Amino acid sequence: MSERKVLNKYFPPDFDPDLIPRRKQPRNSQQVVRLMAPFSMRCNTCGEYIYKGKKFNARKETVEGEDYYGIKIFRFYIKCTLCSAEITFKTDPKNTDYSAEHGASRNFEPWREEQAVEEEDRLAKLEEEENNPMKALENRTTDSKREMDILDALQDIRARNARNERVGNSVDLLAQLGMEEVESAEDAERKRLEEEDEKLVREIFSRIPADGAPGATVTVKRKADDVEPTVESLLPDSTRALISEKSTALHGMKKKKTSGKNGLGIKLVKRAKAA
């Protein structure tokens, strides 16, 4: 018997997944999902409270004809834990939350509370301004001061951005001018060196008209200096002294050297010629 919890399954060599029959499901079929209640609610049928986080086996479907800027909206079906009445709620992408739809009412809706608080503040402010003209003048003065501060801050930001842009452009211009100056100096130095080389070549090589051929020229190379230096003059003083010492020693050894026969102790005697 094979193992139950394995990662790899055996597929025969002749397995073809295209031959597996596929189930035909309706276009907007409901799916069974496991979820937790996204908010606290109260059943409208029996009055049972369902608290946030309670787990249900729910059915999920896509709401037809409703979306929020292309975002799909899903509907969930659950049952009350006491009377088994059906309760539905939908996703709310606008407020990043969920909204109760049928069968139950939500205990607390944060965005509605926020809207109510804003509306109460606005009405209280209008009522206070109607009863107290000085308060209305003070509120208008505060609003004008706030607008002026905002405009000043905006003007400062624009001036800073313009200054940074000018500084950046000036820095780029200075860098460009510096590079052009460096390039012009390098070009001038290179041109001067090339002119010196050309002058030296013209001094060393000269063209003279050739004999017997009109219009023909011959390139003649001449020495750069009138007197060519010797090899010994190019050597340092210590080397010249060492060479002179070695040459003197060799000259003395040549004088002491005798012929081969005298060196062996043989004395040559010349014979007198017969009369």
PDB file of N, CA, C and O in Angstrom, residues 108-152:
ATOM      1  N   PHE A 108     -22.072  48.463  14.424  1.00  0.00           N
ATOM      2  CA  PHE A 108     -21.315  49.717  14.363  1.00  0.00           C
ATOM      3  C   PHE A 108     -20.670  49.827  12.994  1.00  0.00           C
ATOM      4  O   PHE A 108     -20.031  48.880  12.516  1.00  0.00           O
ATOM      5  N   GLU A 109     -20.850  50.993  12.370  1.00  0.00           N
ATOM      6  CA  GLU A 109     -20.237  51.258  11.070  1.00  0.00           C
ATOM      7  C   GLU A 109     -19.330  52.473  11.207  1.00  0.00           C
ATOM      8  O   GLU A 109     -19.820  53.595  11.407  1.00  0.00           O
ATOM      9  N   PRO A 110     -18.009  52.291  11.129  1.00  0.00           N
ATOM     10  CA  PRO A 110     -17.069  53.384  11.433  1.00  0.00           C
ATOM     11  C   PRO A 110     -17.215  54.573  10.503  1.00  0.00           C
ATOM     12  O   PRO A 110     -17.146  55.724  10.942  1.00  0.00           O
ATOM     13  N   TRP A 111     -17.411  54.326   9.195  1.00  0.00           N
ATOM     14  CA  TRP A 111     -17.477  55.467   8.268  1.00  0.00           C
ATOM     15  C   TRP A 111     -18.740  56.295   8.482  1.00  0.00           C
ATOM     16  O   TRP A 111     -18.713  57.516   8.331  1.00  0.00           O
ATOM     17  N   ARG A 112     -19.841  55.612   8.854  1.00  0.00           N
ATOM     18  CA  ARG A 112     -21.047  56.371   9.148  1.00  0.00           C
ATOM     19  C   ARG A 112     -20.878  57.217  10.406  1.00  0.00           C
ATOM     20  O   ARG A 112     -21.355  58.349  10.484  1.00  0.00           O
ATOM     21  N   GLU A 113     -20.172  56.688  11.381  1.00  0.00           N
ATOM     22  CA  GLU A 113     -19.917  57.463  12.596  1.00  0.00           C
ATOM     23  C   GLU A 113     -19.051  58.671  12.274  1.00  0.00           C
ATOM     24  O   GLU A 113     -19.294  59.783  12.761  1.00  0.00           O
ATOM     25  N   GLU A 114     -18.056  58.484  11.442  1.00  0.00           N
ATOM     26  CA  GLU A 114     -17.187  59.605  11.068  1.00  0.00           C
ATOM     27  C   GLU A 114     -17.974  60.669  10.296  1.00  0.00           C
ATOM     28  O   GLU A 114     -17.815  61.868  10.542  1.00  0.00           O
ATOM     29  N   GLN A 115     -18.816  60.244   9.371  1.00  0.00           N
ATOM     30  CA  GLN A 115     -19.626  61.209   8.621  1.00  0.00           C
ATOM     31  C   GLN A 115     -20.587  61.952   9.545  1.00  0.00           C
ATOM     32  O   GLN A 115     -20.791  63.166   9.408  1.00  0.00           O
ATOM     33  N   ALA A 116     -21.163  61.240  10.511  1.00  0.00           N
ATOM     34  CA  ALA A 116     -22.089  61.889  11.447  1.00  0.00           C
ATOM     35  C   ALA A 116     -21.370  62.921  12.300  1.00  0.00           C
ATOM     36  O   ALA A 116     -21.878  64.034  12.536  1.00  0.00           O
ATOM     37  N   VAL A 117     -20.169  62.590  12.742  1.00  0.00           N
ATOM     38  CA  VAL A 117     -19.397  63.530  13.564  1.00  0.00           C
ATOM     39  C   VAL A 117     -19.049  64.776  12.757  1.00  0.00           C
ATOM     40  O   VAL A 117     -19.163  65.920  13.235  1.00  0.00           O
ATOM     41  N   GLU A 118     -18.647  64.591  11.498  1.00  0.00           N
ATOM     42  CA  GLU A 118     -18.316  65.746  10.661  1.00  0.00           C
ATOM     43  C   GLU A 118     -19.557  66.618  10.431  1.00  0.00           C
ATOM     44  O   GLU A 118     -19.475  67.855  10.459  1.00  0.00           O
ATOM     45  N   GLU A 119     -20.677  65.979  10.181  1.00  0.00           N
ATOM     46  CA  GLU A 119     -21.899  66.742   9.960  1.00  0.00           C
ATOM     47  C   GLU A 119     -22.309  67.510  11.223  1.00  0.00           C
ATOM     48  O   GLU A 119     -22.718  68.680  11.155  1.00  0.00           O
ATOM     49  N   GLU A 120     -22.175  66.881  12.383  1.00  0.00           N
ATOM     50  CA  GLU A 120     -22.501  67.567  13.640  1.00  0.00           C
ATOM     51  C   GLU A 120     -21.576  68.767  13.870  1.00  0.00           C
ATOM     52  O   GLU A 120     -22.031  69.843  14.285  1.00  0.00           O
ATOM     53  N   ASP A 121     -20.299  68.605  13.601  1.00  0.00           N
ATOM     54  CA  ASP A 121     -19.359  69.716  13.771  1.00  0.00           C
ATOM     55  C   ASP A 121     -19.705  70.868  12.835  1.00  0.00           C
ATOM     56  O   ASP A 121     -19.640  72.054  13.222  1.00  0.00           O
ATOM     57  N   ARG A 122     -20.066  70.541  11.603  1.00  0.00           N
ATOM     58  CA  ARG A 122     -20.392  71.594  10.642  1.00  0.00           C
ATOM     59  C   ARG A 122     -21.653  72.355  11.066  1.00  0.00           C
ATOM     60  O   ARG A 122     -21.701  73.592  11.019  1.00  0.00           O
ATOM     61  N   LEU A 123     -22.664  71.599  11.497  1.00  0.00           N
ATOM     62  CA  LEU A 123     -23.900  72.262  11.938  1.00  0.00           C
ATOM     63  C   LEU A 123     -23.680  73.099  13.190  1.00  0.00           C
ATOM     64  O   LEU A 123     -24.219  74.221  13.316  1.00  0.00           O
ATOM     65  N   ALA A 124     -22.872  72.599  14.117  1.00  0.00           N
ATOM     66  CA  ALA A 124     -22.593  73.359  15.327  1.00  0.00           C
ATOM     67  C   ALA A 124     -21.830  74.637  15.006  1.00  0.00           C
ATOM     68  O   ALA A 124     -22.084  75.712  15.589  1.00  0.00           O
ATOM     69  N   LYS A 125     -20.920  74.570  14.049  1.00  0.00           N
ATOM     70  CA  LYS A 125     -20.158  75.752  13.663  1.00  0.00           C
ATOM     71  C   LYS A 125     -21.063  76.800  13.006  1.00  0.00           C
ATOM     72  O   LYS A 125     -20.960  78.001  13.297  1.00  0.00           O
ATOM     73  N   LEU A 126     -21.969  76.336  12.131  1.00  0.00           N
ATOM     74  CA  LEU A 126     -22.892  77.278  11.490  1.00  0.00           C
ATOM     75  C   LEU A 126     -23.829  77.931  12.511  1.00  0.00           C
ATOM     76  O   LEU A 126     -24.090  79.145  12.453  1.00  0.00           O
ATOM     77  N   GLU A 127     -24.304  77.141  13.451  1.00  0.00           N
ATOM     78  CA  GLU A 127     -25.204  77.696  14.474  1.00  0.00           C
ATOM     79  C   GLU A 127     -24.488  78.704  15.354  1.00  0.00           C
ATOM     80  O   GLU A 127     -25.031  79.763  15.702  1.00  0.00           O
ATOM     81  N   GLU A 128     -23.252  78.415  15.674  1.00  0.00           N
ATOM     82  CA  GLU A 128     -22.479  79.343  16.506  1.00  0.00           C
ATOM     83  C   GLU A 128     -22.205  80.637  15.766  1.00  0.00           C
ATOM     84  O   GLU A 128     -22.258  81.735  16.347  1.00  0.00           O
ATOM     85  N   GLU A 129     -21.913  80.553  14.464  1.00  0.00           N
ATOM     86  CA  GLU A 129     -21.662  81.765  13.690  1.00  0.00           C
ATOM     87  C   GLU A 129     -22.924  82.606  13.544  1.00  0.00           C
ATOM     88  O   GLU A 129     -22.859  83.847  13.509  1.00  0.00           O
ATOM     89  N   GLU A 130     -24.087  81.944  13.444  1.00  0.00           N
ATOM     90  CA  GLU A 130     -25.328  82.711  13.335  1.00  0.00           C
ATOM     91  C   GLU A 130     -25.639  83.462  14.628  1.00  0.00           C
ATOM     92  O   GLU A 130     -26.126  84.601  14.598  1.00  0.00           O
ATOM     93  N   ASN A 131     -25.350  82.848  15.747  1.00  0.00           N
ATOM     94  CA  ASN A 131     -25.657  83.482  17.037  1.00  0.00           C
ATOM     95  C   ASN A 131     -24.579  84.457  17.495  1.00  0.00           C
ATOM     96  O   ASN A 131     -24.868  85.362  18.282  1.00  0.00           O
ATOM     97  N   ASN A 132     -23.366  84.295  17.020  1.00  0.00           N
ATOM     98  CA  ASN A 132     -22.262  85.136  17.491  1.00  0.00           C
ATOM     99  C   ASN A 132     -21.512  85.690  16.275  1.00  0.00           C
ATOM    100  O   ASN A 132     -20.695  84.984  15.669  1.00  0.00           O
ATOM    101  N   PRO A 133     -21.786  86.949  15.882  1.00  0.00           N
ATOM    102  CA  PRO A 133     -21.089  87.527  14.712  1.00  0.00           C
ATOM    103  C   PRO A 133     -19.574  87.624  14.912  1.00  0.00           C
ATOM    104  O   PRO A 133     -18.810  87.481  13.950  1.00  0.00           O
ATOM    105  N   MET A 134     -19.140  87.873  16.144  1.00  0.00           N
ATOM    106  CA  MET A 134     -17.698  87.962  16.392  1.00  0.00           C
ATOM    107  C   MET A 134     -17.015  86.604  16.150  1.00  0.00           C
ATOM    108  O   MET A 134     -15.895  86.551  15.652  1.00  0.00           O
ATOM    109  N   LYS A 135     -17.717  85.533  16.503  1.00  0.00           N
ATOM    110  CA  LYS A 135     -17.163  84.209  16.256  1.00  0.00           C
ATOM    111  C   LYS A 135     -17.060  83.945  14.758  1.00  0.00           C
ATOM    112  O   LYS A 135     -16.068  83.342  14.280  1.00  0.00           O
ATOM    113  N   ALA A 136     -18.054  84.396  13.986  1.00  0.00           N
ATOM    114  CA  ALA A 136     -17.998  84.235  12.531  1.00  0.00           C
ATOM    115  C   ALA A 136     -16.825  85.005  11.950  1.00  0.00           C
ATOM    116  O   ALA A 136     -16.099  84.515  11.075  1.00  0.00           O
ATOM    117  N   LEU A 137     -16.626  86.260  12.441  1.00  0.00           N
ATOM    118  CA  LEU A 137     -15.487  87.050  11.969  1.00  0.00           C
ATOM    119  C   LEU A 137     -14.166  86.384  12.334  1.00  0.00           C
ATOM    120  O   LEU A 137     -13.214  86.352  11.533  1.00  0.00           O
ATOM    121  N   GLU A 138     -14.114  85.858  13.537  1.00  0.00           N
ATOM    122  CA  GLU A 138     -12.886  85.167  13.960  1.00  0.00           C
ATOM    123  C   GLU A 138     -12.617  83.933  13.099  1.00  0.00           C
ATOM    124  O   GLU A 138     -11.466  83.668  12.717  1.00  0.00           O
ATOM    125  N   ASN A 139     -13.679  83.170  12.790  1.00  0.00           N
ATOM    126  CA  ASN A 139     -13.490  81.984  11.944  1.00  0.00           C
ATOM    127  C   ASN A 139     -13.034  82.373  10.540  1.00  0.00           C
ATOM    128  O   ASN A 139     -12.149  81.725   9.958  1.00  0.00           O
ATOM    129  N   ARG A 140     -13.632  83.449   9.994  1.00  0.00           N
ATOM    130  CA  ARG A 140     -13.195  83.900   8.668  1.00  0.00           C
ATOM    131  C   ARG A 140     -11.753  84.377   8.699  1.00  0.00           C
ATOM    132  O   ARG A 140     -10.979  84.131   7.767  1.00  0.00           O
ATOM    133  N   THR A 141     -11.369  85.087   9.761  1.00  0.00           N
ATOM    134  CA  THR A 141      -9.977  85.541   9.883  1.00  0.00           C
ATOM    135  C   THR A 141      -9.025  84.349   9.961  1.00  0.00           C
ATOM    136  O   THR A 141      -7.950  84.339   9.345  1.00  0.00           O
ATOM    137  N   THR A 142      -9.413  83.339  10.739  1.00  0.00           N
ATOM    138  CA  THR A 142      -8.568  82.138  10.859  1.00  0.00           C
ATOM    139  C   THR A 142      -8.440  81.426   9.521  1.00  0.00           C
ATOM    140  O   THR A 142      -7.344  80.986   9.133  1.00  0.00           O
ATOM    141  N   ASP A 143      -9.562  81.326   8.792  1.00  0.00           N
ATOM    142  CA  ASP A 143      -9.503  80.678   7.474  1.00  0.00           C
ATOM    143  C   ASP A 143      -8.635  81.461   6.500  1.00  0.00           C
ATOM    144  O   ASP A 143      -7.838  80.872   5.743  1.00  0.00           O
ATOM    145  N   SER A 144      -8.749  82.790   6.529  1.00  0.00           N
ATOM    146  CA  SER A 144      -7.915  83.610   5.644  1.00  0.00           C
ATOM    147  C   SER A 144      -6.433  83.472   5.989  1.00  0.00           C
ATOM    148  O   SER A 144      -5.575  83.372   5.096  1.00  0.00           O
ATOM    149  N   LYS A 145      -6.139  83.464   7.282  1.00  0.00           N
ATOM    150  CA  LYS A 145      -4.742  83.311   7.706  1.00  0.00           C
ATOM    151  C   LYS A 145      -4.198  81.944   7.285  1.00  0.00           C
ATOM    152  O   LYS A 145      -3.052  81.833   6.826  1.00  0.00           O
ATOM    153  N   ARG A 146      -5.037  80.919   7.422  1.00  0.00           N
ATOM    154  CA  ARG A 146      -4.598  79.581   7.016  1.00  0.00           C
ATOM    155  C   ARG A 146      -4.329  79.546   5.509  1.00  0.00           C
ATOM    156  O   ARG A 146      -3.327  78.972   5.051  1.00  0.00           O
ATOM    157  N   GLU A 147      -5.210  80.160   4.721  1.00  0.00           N
ATOM    158  CA  GLU A 147      -5.000  80.186   3.275  1.00  0.00           C
ATOM    159  C   GLU A 147      -3.745  80.959   2.902  1.00  0.00           C
ATOM    160  O   GLU A 147      -2.986  80.541   2.012  1.00  0.00           O
ATOM    161  N   MET A 148      -3.506  82.090   3.605  1.00  0.00           N
ATOM    162  CA  MET A 148      -2.291  82.861   3.319  1.00  0.00           C
ATOM    163  C   MET A 148      -1.037  82.066   3.673  1.00  0.00           C
ATOM    164  O   MET A 148      -0.031  82.106   2.937  1.00  0.00           O
ATOM    165  N   ASP A 149      -1.073  81.351   4.792  1.00  0.00           N
ATOM    166  CA  ASP A 149       0.073  80.523   5.164  1.00  0.00           C
ATOM    167  C   ASP A 149       0.331  79.426   4.134  1.00  0.00           C
ATOM    168  O   ASP A 149       1.485  79.150   3.763  1.00  0.00           O
ATOM    169  N   ILE A 150      -0.762  78.849   3.653  1.00  0.00           N
ATOM    170  CA  ILE A 150      -0.602  77.800   2.636  1.00  0.00           C
ATOM    171  C   ILE A 150      -0.014  78.379   1.353  1.00  0.00           C
ATOM    172  O   ILE A 150       0.892  77.796   0.731  1.00  0.00           O
ATOM    173  N   LEU A 151      -0.507  79.565   0.950  1.00  0.00           N
ATOM    174  CA  LEU A 151       0.038  80.201  -0.260  1.00  0.00           C
ATOM    175  C   LEU A 151       1.489  80.594  -0.090  1.00  0.00           C
ATOM    176  O   LEU A 151       2.301  80.444  -1.018  1.00  0.00           O
ATOM    177  N   ASP A 152       1.860  81.100   1.110  1.00  0.00           N
ATOM    178  CA  ASP A 152       3.260  81.458   1.356  1.00  0.00           C
ATOM    179  C   ASP A 152       4.153  80.229   1.307  1.00  0.00           C
ATOM    180  O   ASP A 152       5.264  80.270   0.734  1.00  0.00           O
TER     181      ASP A 152
END
